[in-house]
């Protein structure tokens, strides 16, 4: 008789335990054990020890089967892991981290990272095929909107598998927070007022009620009219990826040297500043001819402006010219800092409104949430749980499918919060994302390439670039270690059929097979694999943090990020004044609706996991675990540098601090 010692651990999460019957079968290279009962009762966080007796040595234990059975009431069980000690003392670990529901059987591979090509035993090859056939069946694609990345084929969060839903703690916190904020604004009367704000000062009252979160909004309310702060936000605001160096003015933006001479200072001119790389441009062409909506029966308006900025001798960026349409002419004047105060301020506010749309729909929704969902779905469909890249990537998809499914139900759906609170129609919203996807390139998703392509390598005070590059390099170093450990060379990358299917699925369903995007449809070398994985992990962690976490900070004071405009763009100068401005930016109720959303999206909910935190020990080998510790130490160094820089700063850039950066897109 041969005896194996087995420890079965229940996860330490709410409702993880079960009163249903759990049993186990051990599968080795030479045979398998009889099915042995583990327990009829598991509590959260509890471990159960048992012995499994066999008539012969099973050889190396390569697989376990967990059986869940019930007589009457269903009671789901969350298994953390199983550890098996063979008679010779060899320890085998089986990371599980999944829910078992109903009468079911789950096969769990031994924890060493294995690709299909690594499997020598026929039983393992068959198991891998079986493990992947189930996700291919229930994880399916669907079209949400024409020309968008495809998404998960479910109608609501109720249809989600338990392994990809919010945890109980997270779901409770999310719902409670939303109800609390909505009730607060309702009771304060903001949601009931469909009139203009009485004054600029009154706009501050809506965020002054949010205790502990008013420091940055107060700074914004104090400085939003300043050209320096306007320029700063293109570097370190919610949308720091749209500005680019301008070496030649486009014909559609006919700024003359005389127009901007006063803004450039003495001893220089526009031609010289263009040549020396100190002129920058922001172009919102994607908004051209987007249909505008009505809010509370009142017509709203959308503009597609261009904005020219100059880097002064002090290193600061300031706007020097704004045109509010893509078609120059007498009815589309170029606004200048030398214009009347309200003309210039209104022109800048139109730019901020356009930036709101591009940030929310492209920088945030498309380039983090929708792409993150594509990466997650393809991983679940093509990489088995034993695959080293599944182990690497899954922590970076935690809760992403849940939050995106929820967004399609309440945020970006017809009549949802964005539809009701923004100035574009629902059809316009869909069209902006469609146009945005047509323009996405692989270069734009890889931070080092994007910074270089936009000519932003040497601009001072660009904290998004500096902190982002630190995180990109840390992620890339970690990924390099993992890839070189599991892939012996380029041939191993080419020969990994699961990997190739994964990349092709992303290319086909995420980027709609558009080869002009430069997004790869296959990976041929170790170097290509490292870059692609770094892009995926950076997008789902650091990039999302950079464009999500400051939404309330920079958007709570409505003139700084208006979600709609109630008067058309000015067609001539000299017509703007304070009351016209108040009647142009969103009314009180619209502001409150949008603010509830911004508060939630930039909140720190319970049960979050920060970048580099991997409490689920999916890797069992020594080297990957060492690489994780090295990654965590590097993140601590980045944190210390950021906090040292921020210590004396009046306005801290903290959105890429590892202490504020989640592993995944979970909000």
XYZ file of C-alpha atoms in Angstrom:
667
model
C 0.000 0.000 0.000
C 1.282 3.450 -0.994
C 0.040 6.466 0.961
C -0.145 10.055 -0.304
C -0.705 12.951 2.081
C -3.072 15.581 0.699
C -3.960 19.091 1.896
C -6.972 20.822 0.338
C -7.303 24.562 0.998
C -10.427 26.701 0.701
C -9.938 30.303 -0.329
C -10.095 33.000 2.329
C -12.837 34.987 0.600
C -16.456 35.612 1.528
C -18.752 32.610 1.045
C -15.856 30.423 -0.138
C -16.803 27.515 2.105
C -19.309 24.779 1.331
C -21.515 22.158 2.959
C -21.507 20.041 -0.199
C -19.405 16.912 -0.520
C -15.871 17.308 -1.914
C -13.741 14.369 -3.045
C -10.449 14.009 -4.899
C -8.718 11.715 -7.382
C -4.941 11.749 -7.866
C -3.609 11.113 -11.369
C 0.015 10.133 -11.897
C 2.097 9.074 -14.857
C 1.563 5.394 -13.973
C -2.067 5.381 -12.857
C -4.662 7.060 -10.716
C -6.110 6.687 -7.238
C -9.624 5.857 -6.229
C -11.938 8.771 -5.565
C -11.488 9.752 -1.918
C -13.819 11.972 0.119
C -12.154 15.103 1.489
C -14.910 16.655 3.564
C -18.604 17.417 3.865
C -17.911 20.873 5.335
C -15.393 23.556 4.377
C -15.112 26.951 6.025
C -13.483 29.985 4.319
C -9.703 29.837 4.687
C -9.825 26.310 6.088
C -7.427 23.521 5.134
C -8.324 19.836 5.312
C -5.714 17.078 5.542
C -6.303 13.516 4.405
C -4.493 10.424 3.218
C -5.068 8.750 -0.118
C -4.060 5.103 -0.207
C -3.181 3.405 -3.487
C -2.255 -0.126 -4.437
C 0.800 1.069 -6.379
C 3.095 4.045 -6.826
C 1.336 6.448 -9.187
C 4.579 7.991 -10.413
C 4.849 11.794 -10.595
C 1.466 13.347 -9.788
C 0.533 15.401 -12.837
C -3.150 16.035 -12.310
C -5.910 16.010 -9.710
C -9.645 15.774 -10.110
C -11.874 17.614 -7.652
C -15.423 16.277 -7.452
C -18.268 18.308 -5.958
C -21.581 16.622 -5.196
C -24.752 17.718 -3.450
C -27.807 15.900 -2.198
C -30.153 18.850 -1.813
C -29.057 22.499 -1.590
C -26.375 23.981 -3.831
C -23.447 25.551 -1.970
C -20.622 26.772 -4.219
C -17.023 26.190 -3.133
C -13.924 28.237 -3.879
C -10.803 26.076 -3.917
C -7.516 27.841 -3.314
C -5.071 25.002 -3.945
C -4.190 21.383 -3.266
C -0.840 20.057 -2.080
C 0.140 16.408 -2.448
C 3.127 14.815 -0.721
C 4.296 11.543 -2.257
C 5.742 8.676 -0.164
C 9.264 9.723 -1.154
C 8.641 13.234 0.215
C 8.172 14.990 -3.146
C 5.716 17.884 -2.846
C 3.351 18.583 -5.728
C 1.380 21.812 -5.757
C -1.861 22.375 -7.659
C -2.960 26.030 -7.758
C -6.693 26.120 -8.340
C -8.252 29.505 -7.472
C -11.648 28.755 -8.940
C -15.266 28.255 -7.942
C -16.893 24.853 -8.196
C -20.659 25.106 -8.633
C -23.326 22.441 -8.968
C -22.494 18.775 -9.362
C -19.207 19.037 -11.149
C -15.671 17.806 -11.623
C -12.652 20.060 -12.140
C -9.291 18.845 -13.414
C -6.325 20.825 -12.107
C -2.831 20.508 -13.547
C 0.323 20.417 -11.425
C 1.570 23.953 -10.920
C 4.662 24.007 -13.113
C 4.119 26.217 -16.138
C 3.559 24.002 -19.170
C 2.835 24.665 -22.825
C 1.106 22.115 -25.041
C 4.430 21.284 -26.668
C 5.864 20.464 -23.223
C 3.340 17.708 -22.508
C 4.827 14.278 -23.067
C 2.096 12.154 -21.483
C -0.976 11.515 -23.610
C -3.244 11.959 -20.605
C -1.949 15.530 -20.211
C -2.399 16.352 -23.877
C -5.986 15.149 -23.653
C -6.563 17.098 -20.459
C -5.230 20.309 -22.001
C -7.555 19.932 -24.964
C -10.474 19.300 -22.619
C -9.559 22.247 -20.376
C -9.613 24.541 -23.409
C -12.767 23.183 -25.020
C -14.996 24.430 -22.184
C -13.842 28.088 -22.312
C -14.118 28.065 -26.100
C -17.741 27.025 -25.596
C -18.891 29.486 -22.937
C -16.428 32.373 -23.481
C -17.664 33.720 -26.778
C -17.408 36.958 -28.717
C -20.206 39.283 -29.735
C -20.516 42.647 -31.473
C -21.584 45.485 -29.196
C -21.405 48.168 -31.887
C -20.281 48.271 -35.498
C -16.572 48.974 -35.830
C -15.849 48.460 -32.106
C -13.628 45.766 -30.610
C -15.748 42.695 -29.969
C -16.719 41.882 -26.391
C -17.939 39.086 -24.120
C -21.196 37.502 -25.234
C -23.305 38.017 -22.115
C -26.321 40.223 -21.523
C -25.676 41.169 -17.904
C -23.385 40.501 -14.960
C -25.809 37.783 -13.830
C -24.641 35.630 -16.747
C -20.962 35.861 -15.797
C -19.096 32.839 -14.535
C -18.336 33.170 -10.825
C -14.584 33.160 -11.467
C -14.784 36.467 -13.339
C -17.408 38.261 -11.254
C -16.706 40.848 -8.559
C -15.984 39.341 -5.185
C -18.788 39.708 -2.625
C -16.825 42.433 -0.827
C -16.189 44.338 -4.041
C -19.789 44.091 -5.262
C -21.206 45.302 -1.954
C -18.794 48.236 -1.798
C -19.471 49.211 -5.411
C -23.252 49.217 -5.007
C -23.180 50.983 -1.664
C -20.828 53.674 -2.913
C -22.988 54.413 -5.950
C -26.154 54.643 -3.864
C -24.455 56.876 -1.280
C -23.109 59.350 -3.833
C -26.349 59.468 -5.809
C -28.392 60.021 -2.667
C -26.002 62.721 -1.480
C -26.420 64.735 -4.676
C -30.163 64.132 -4.758
C -30.651 65.289 -1.182
C -28.483 68.314 -1.838
C -30.834 69.290 -4.655
C -28.241 69.185 -7.446
C -29.928 66.385 -9.394
C -33.212 68.289 -9.396
C -31.893 71.564 -10.845
C -32.049 71.759 -14.644
C -30.843 75.385 -14.624
C -27.490 77.083 -15.090
C -25.125 77.590 -12.212
C -25.586 80.962 -10.528
C -21.865 81.677 -10.458
C -18.439 80.106 -10.851
C -18.082 80.027 -7.065
C -21.312 78.061 -6.690
C -19.815 75.282 -8.825
C -17.378 74.559 -6.015
C -20.183 73.613 -3.632
C -20.819 70.329 -5.426
C -17.399 68.915 -4.573
C -16.871 70.699 -1.251
C -19.328 68.162 0.216
C -16.974 65.284 -0.571
C -14.754 65.322 2.469
C -11.122 64.363 1.981
C -11.318 64.510 -1.826
C -11.494 68.243 -2.419
C -7.789 69.181 -2.354
C -7.102 68.818 -6.073
C -10.561 70.084 -7.165
C -9.951 73.194 -5.072
C -6.590 73.659 -6.793
C -8.314 73.258 -10.161
C -11.006 75.771 -9.241
C -8.294 78.255 -8.309
C -6.079 77.779 -11.393
C -8.331 76.540 -14.231
C -8.298 79.892 -16.036
C -4.488 80.047 -16.168
C -2.771 79.192 -19.446
C 0.001 77.361 -17.568
C -2.462 74.960 -15.937
C -4.277 74.474 -19.254
C -0.975 73.412 -20.827
C 0.033 71.300 -17.814
C -3.011 69.058 -18.230
C -1.925 67.927 -21.700
C 1.163 66.464 -20.014
C -0.163 65.271 -16.674
C -3.944 65.383 -16.848
C -6.435 62.657 -17.662
C -5.516 62.623 -21.355
C -1.722 62.867 -21.558
C -1.359 60.959 -24.849
C -2.918 63.294 -27.417
C -0.384 66.137 -27.562
C 2.417 65.914 -30.131
C 5.337 68.005 -31.291
C 4.490 70.137 -34.328
C 7.188 70.849 -36.921
C 4.850 72.203 -39.625
C 1.390 73.703 -39.298
C -1.383 71.848 -41.132
C -3.107 73.915 -43.851
C -6.411 73.646 -41.975
C -4.912 75.646 -39.069
C -3.559 78.850 -40.700
C -1.837 80.458 -37.728
C 0.424 83.279 -38.910
C 3.681 84.398 -37.276
C 2.100 87.761 -36.514
C -0.771 86.161 -34.575
C 1.512 84.469 -32.055
C 4.506 86.786 -31.967
C 3.419 88.304 -28.677
C 3.072 84.877 -27.070
C 6.495 83.603 -28.161
C 8.563 86.373 -26.619
C 11.356 88.459 -28.063
C 14.249 87.134 -30.114
C 12.339 84.352 -31.821
C 9.510 83.681 -34.246
C 7.063 80.918 -35.149
C 9.301 79.393 -37.819
C 12.233 79.115 -35.428
C 10.129 77.645 -32.623
C 8.653 75.077 -35.001
C 12.096 74.090 -36.240
C 13.528 73.766 -32.735
C 10.692 71.578 -31.462
C 9.005 73.970 -29.039
C 5.591 74.085 -30.734
C 2.989 71.422 -29.958
C -0.427 70.652 -31.366
C -3.602 68.931 -30.244
C -6.119 68.020 -32.941
C -9.632 66.767 -32.182
C -10.457 65.925 -35.794
C -12.143 62.678 -34.759
C -15.037 64.794 -33.413
C -15.712 66.497 -36.746
C -19.395 66.242 -37.715
C -20.273 64.087 -34.715
C -24.025 64.543 -34.072
C -24.945 66.488 -30.945
C -27.674 65.442 -28.527
C -30.303 67.180 -26.441
C -30.333 67.201 -22.630
C -33.579 68.012 -20.812
C -35.001 69.096 -24.156
C -32.211 71.563 -24.902
C -29.896 71.211 -27.891
C -26.218 70.593 -27.139
C -23.228 71.314 -29.390
C -19.963 69.583 -30.306
C -16.789 71.105 -31.745
C -13.632 69.602 -33.267
C -10.988 72.161 -32.278
C -7.268 72.491 -32.898
C -4.971 73.930 -30.267
C -1.395 75.154 -30.653
C 0.895 75.317 -27.626
C 4.349 76.733 -27.007
C 7.054 75.651 -24.584
C 8.433 78.811 -23.015
C 11.944 79.450 -21.768
C 10.713 78.391 -18.318
C 9.832 74.963 -19.747
C 6.079 75.420 -19.288
C 3.499 74.772 -22.006
C 0.979 77.498 -22.796
C -1.720 77.682 -25.471
C -1.047 80.297 -28.141
C -3.831 79.687 -30.690
C -7.173 77.857 -30.803
C -9.478 77.198 -33.753
C -12.831 75.630 -32.913
C -13.435 73.792 -36.196
C -11.543 71.812 -38.806
C -12.470 74.307 -41.519
C -10.738 77.695 -41.364
C -12.498 80.809 -42.513
C -14.257 83.999 -41.395
C -16.803 82.055 -39.324
C -14.061 80.042 -37.605
C -11.735 82.622 -36.085
C -8.425 81.720 -34.485
C -8.601 82.704 -30.824
C -5.487 84.119 -29.154
C -4.343 84.902 -25.597
C -4.479 88.590 -26.525
C -8.237 88.405 -27.172
C -10.845 89.535 -24.669
C -10.676 87.508 -21.427
C -14.007 85.708 -21.931
C -13.373 85.002 -25.627
C -10.087 83.290 -24.785
C -11.483 81.484 -21.741
C -14.482 80.192 -23.701
C -12.220 78.953 -26.508
C -10.083 77.045 -23.990
C -13.245 75.590 -22.424
C -14.342 74.281 -25.821
C -10.977 72.508 -26.043
C -11.512 71.053 -22.571
C -14.966 69.824 -23.670
C -13.489 68.119 -26.727
C -10.800 66.620 -24.523
C -13.511 65.239 -22.229
C -14.999 63.259 -25.133
C -11.679 61.993 -26.460
C -10.483 61.064 -22.997
C -13.637 59.225 -21.984
C -14.358 57.444 -25.268
C -10.914 56.760 -26.722
C -8.109 57.186 -24.201
C -10.059 55.571 -21.365
C -12.859 53.393 -22.779
C -11.307 52.120 -26.006
C -7.605 51.992 -25.241
C -7.834 50.509 -21.759
C -11.265 48.992 -20.984
C -12.179 47.557 -24.378
C -8.677 46.373 -25.250
C -8.254 44.949 -21.729
C -11.434 42.917 -22.243
C -10.144 41.632 -25.579
C -6.907 40.486 -23.946
C -8.850 38.776 -21.136
C -11.289 36.942 -23.410
C -8.541 35.694 -25.710
C -6.572 34.450 -22.696
C -9.527 32.514 -21.312
C -10.286 31.054 -24.737
C -6.802 29.959 -25.753
C -4.437 29.598 -22.793
C -5.044 26.722 -20.354
C -4.509 27.389 -16.653
C -1.194 25.501 -16.730
C 0.222 27.751 -19.465
C 2.911 30.097 -18.100
C 1.362 33.087 -19.870
C -2.036 32.343 -18.307
C -0.352 32.427 -14.912
C 1.410 35.684 -15.804
C -1.575 37.506 -17.262
C -4.671 36.467 -15.313
C -4.011 38.754 -12.313
C -4.104 41.663 -14.773
C -7.645 40.799 -15.901
C -9.202 40.573 -12.431
C -12.765 41.961 -12.464
C -12.295 43.439 -15.969
C -15.050 41.397 -17.605
C -17.418 42.267 -14.762
C -16.815 46.021 -14.846
C -17.066 46.133 -18.643
C -20.283 44.126 -18.679
C -21.653 46.501 -16.062
C -20.546 49.491 -18.147
C -22.490 48.190 -21.136
C -25.556 47.977 -18.902
C -25.480 51.353 -17.146
C -22.718 53.589 -18.518
C -22.303 53.379 -22.299
C -25.706 51.913 -23.154
C -28.545 53.924 -24.742
C -29.922 56.094 -21.954
C -26.902 55.343 -19.768
C -24.947 57.817 -17.692
C -22.665 58.918 -20.532
C -25.571 59.184 -22.967
C -27.593 61.299 -20.517
C -24.719 63.470 -19.329
C -22.750 64.244 -22.493
C -23.474 66.394 -25.505
C -23.085 63.724 -28.205
C -25.878 61.420 -29.301
C -25.621 57.703 -28.651
C -24.945 57.181 -32.344
C -22.262 59.850 -32.084
C -20.686 58.068 -29.145
C -20.468 54.859 -31.162
C -19.054 56.704 -34.157
C -16.268 58.331 -32.120
C -15.090 54.931 -30.868
C -15.327 53.469 -34.370
C -13.192 56.281 -35.784
C -10.792 55.960 -32.868
C -10.238 52.247 -33.448
C -9.512 52.919 -37.126
C -6.647 55.182 -36.026
C -5.147 52.976 -33.303
C -1.640 51.713 -33.994
C 0.587 49.258 -32.185
C 3.043 52.123 -31.755
C 0.449 54.138 -29.845
C -0.073 51.260 -27.366
C 3.631 50.793 -26.573
C 4.701 53.709 -24.369
C 8.368 54.043 -25.440
C 7.369 53.981 -29.122
C 4.461 56.350 -28.567
C 6.557 58.948 -26.734
C 9.128 58.887 -29.526
C 6.503 58.983 -32.284
C 4.797 62.030 -30.767
C 8.124 63.822 -30.336
C 7.680 64.122 -26.579
C 10.964 62.643 -25.350
C 12.539 65.856 -24.077
C 9.624 67.976 -22.845
C 10.226 68.924 -19.193
C 7.699 68.313 -16.404
C 6.105 65.396 -18.288
C 5.482 63.208 -15.250
C 3.183 60.798 -17.094
C 6.060 59.991 -19.456
C 8.687 59.704 -16.733
C 6.650 57.635 -14.280
C 5.120 55.605 -17.109
C 8.529 54.759 -18.546
C 9.723 53.628 -15.113
C 6.750 51.284 -14.832
C 7.057 50.090 -18.437
C 10.709 49.193 -17.886
C 9.898 47.402 -14.625
C 7.128 45.403 -16.300
C 9.318 44.663 -19.309
C 12.133 43.411 -17.069
C 9.726 41.122 -15.196
C 8.223 39.826 -18.449
C 11.697 39.245 -19.901
C 12.577 37.007 -16.966
C 9.375 34.985 -17.267
C 9.611 34.573 -21.041
C 13.271 33.554 -21.072
C 12.585 31.031 -18.303
C 9.786 29.277 -20.188
C 10.853 29.818 -23.808
C 14.250 28.505 -24.839
C 14.385 30.621 -27.980
C 12.511 31.920 -30.990
C 11.585 28.406 -32.123
C 9.694 27.829 -28.869
C 7.688 31.006 -29.476
C 6.855 30.024 -33.061
C 5.946 26.498 -31.989
C 3.582 27.497 -29.185
C 0.270 26.914 -30.944
C -1.767 28.152 -27.978
C 0.173 31.427 -27.952
C -0.262 31.911 -31.690
C -4.009 31.285 -31.458
C -4.184 33.812 -28.606
C -2.436 36.550 -30.588
C -4.539 35.897 -33.681
C -7.746 36.093 -31.632
C -6.676 39.482 -30.250
C -5.770 40.756 -33.717
C -9.015 39.507 -35.277
C -11.539 40.447 -32.588
C -9.810 43.349 -30.900
C -8.351 45.185 -33.887
C -10.762 43.712 -36.453
C -7.935 42.263 -38.540
C -6.673 45.693 -39.617
C -3.071 45.104 -40.721
C -2.431 48.850 -41.087
C -2.600 49.094 -37.276
C 0.734 47.314 -37.038
C -0.689 45.077 -34.295
C 0.837 41.622 -34.812
C -1.290 38.641 -35.782
C 1.516 36.245 -34.838
C 4.696 36.376 -32.783
C 7.905 34.922 -34.170
C 10.620 35.836 -31.671
C 11.236 36.078 -27.959
C 11.728 39.830 -28.374
C 8.335 40.228 -30.064
C 6.651 38.206 -27.332
C 8.242 40.296 -24.565
C 7.078 43.540 -26.178
C 3.525 42.298 -26.733
C 3.156 40.987 -23.167
C 4.615 44.218 -21.759
C 2.040 46.185 -23.758
C -0.812 44.026 -22.456
C 0.260 44.281 -18.817
C 1.025 48.012 -19.025
C -2.337 48.741 -20.673
C -4.262 46.844 -18.012
C -2.439 48.391 -15.056
C -0.381 51.562 -15.413
C -2.091 53.044 -18.469
C -5.538 52.586 -16.969
C -4.404 54.144 -13.693
C -2.952 57.143 -15.534
C -6.163 57.917 -17.421
C -8.693 56.825 -14.798
C -7.590 57.799 -11.323
C -7.642 61.564 -11.807
C -11.129 61.841 -13.273
C -12.714 63.249 -10.139
C -9.709 65.393 -9.249
C -9.631 67.202 -12.588
C -13.302 66.938 -13.545
C -15.142 67.878 -10.358
C -14.925 71.585 -11.200
C -17.127 71.526 -14.270
C -15.533 74.294 -16.427
C -12.280 72.343 -16.457
C -13.866 69.262 -18.079
C -17.395 70.091 -19.260
C -19.325 67.069 -20.503
C -21.551 69.147 -22.773
C -21.881 72.658 -24.211
C -25.289 74.350 -24.465
C -24.430 77.113 -26.943
C -22.728 76.645 -30.321
C -19.029 77.459 -30.758
C -18.549 81.219 -31.248
C -18.293 82.249 -34.899
C -16.881 85.666 -34.084
C -14.955 87.363 -31.328
C -16.215 89.862 -28.787
C -19.500 88.127 -27.947
C -18.551 86.175 -24.788
C -19.283 87.284 -21.221
C -19.782 85.631 -17.818
C -23.504 84.820 -18.064
C -23.041 83.435 -21.580
C -20.267 81.226 -20.197
C -22.506 79.976 -17.350
C -25.267 79.254 -19.872
C -22.850 77.318 -22.103
C -21.255 74.843 -19.672
C -23.417 72.005 -18.283
C -26.404 72.811 -16.135
C -26.490 71.791 -12.470
C -28.287 68.435 -12.874
C -26.033 67.324 -15.738
C -22.976 68.238 -13.682
C -24.261 66.168 -10.748
C -24.998 63.139 -12.943
C -21.527 63.161 -14.454
C -19.863 63.817 -11.117
C -21.448 60.743 -9.525
C -19.871 58.710 -12.332
C -16.460 60.377 -11.998
C -16.407 59.873 -8.238
C -17.121 56.181 -8.638
C -14.676 55.594 -11.495
C -11.779 57.199 -9.648
C -12.554 55.703 -6.227
C -10.513 53.156 -4.350
C -12.962 50.358 -3.643
C -12.339 47.448 -1.311
C -10.661 44.235 -2.411
C -8.279 45.897 -4.840
C -4.866 44.512 -5.746
C -2.004 46.824 -6.565
C 0.497 46.369 -9.343
C 2.897 43.555 -8.485
C 0.673 41.982 -5.817
C 0.076 38.310 -6.605
C -1.597 36.696 -3.559
C -2.761 33.856 -5.795
C 0.414 31.815 -6.079
C -0.099 30.467 -9.578
C 3.627 30.019 -10.216
C 5.150 27.174 -8.209
C 8.725 27.143 -9.548
C 11.521 28.978 -7.737
C 12.599 31.291 -10.575
C 9.224 32.920 -11.351
C 8.685 33.528 -7.643
C 12.103 35.179 -7.430
C 11.229 37.343 -10.423
C 8.016 38.448 -8.714
C 9.957 39.551 -5.621
C 12.439 41.459 -7.796
C 9.528 43.131 -9.606
C 8.015 44.173 -6.295
C 11.310 45.649 -5.077
C 11.619 47.662 -8.278
C 8.087 48.988 -7.838
C 8.979 50.075 -4.308
C 11.926 52.046 -5.690
C 9.645 53.744 -8.221
C 7.181 54.563 -5.456
C 9.916 56.161 -3.363
C 11.117 58.333 -6.275
C 7.601 59.541 -7.034
C 6.847 60.352 -3.418
C 10.132 62.202 -3.052
C 9.270 64.352 -6.078
C 5.761 64.953 -4.804
C 6.791 65.868 -1.266
C 7.133 69.615 -1.851
C 4.922 69.907 -4.940
C 1.805 72.051 -4.689
C 0.079 69.788 -7.214
C 1.226 66.200 -6.869
C 1.240 63.828 -9.839
C 0.494 60.547 -8.131
C -1.613 58.631 -10.624
C 1.260 56.289 -11.574
C 2.483 55.748 -8.040
C 2.503 51.942 -7.624
C 0.521 52.506 -4.432
C -2.280 53.950 -6.594
C -1.950 51.579 -9.570
C -4.069 48.440 -9.639
C -2.996 45.242 -11.346
C -6.107 45.267 -13.501
C -8.945 47.339 -14.914
C -11.427 46.738 -12.127
C -13.303 50.049 -11.934
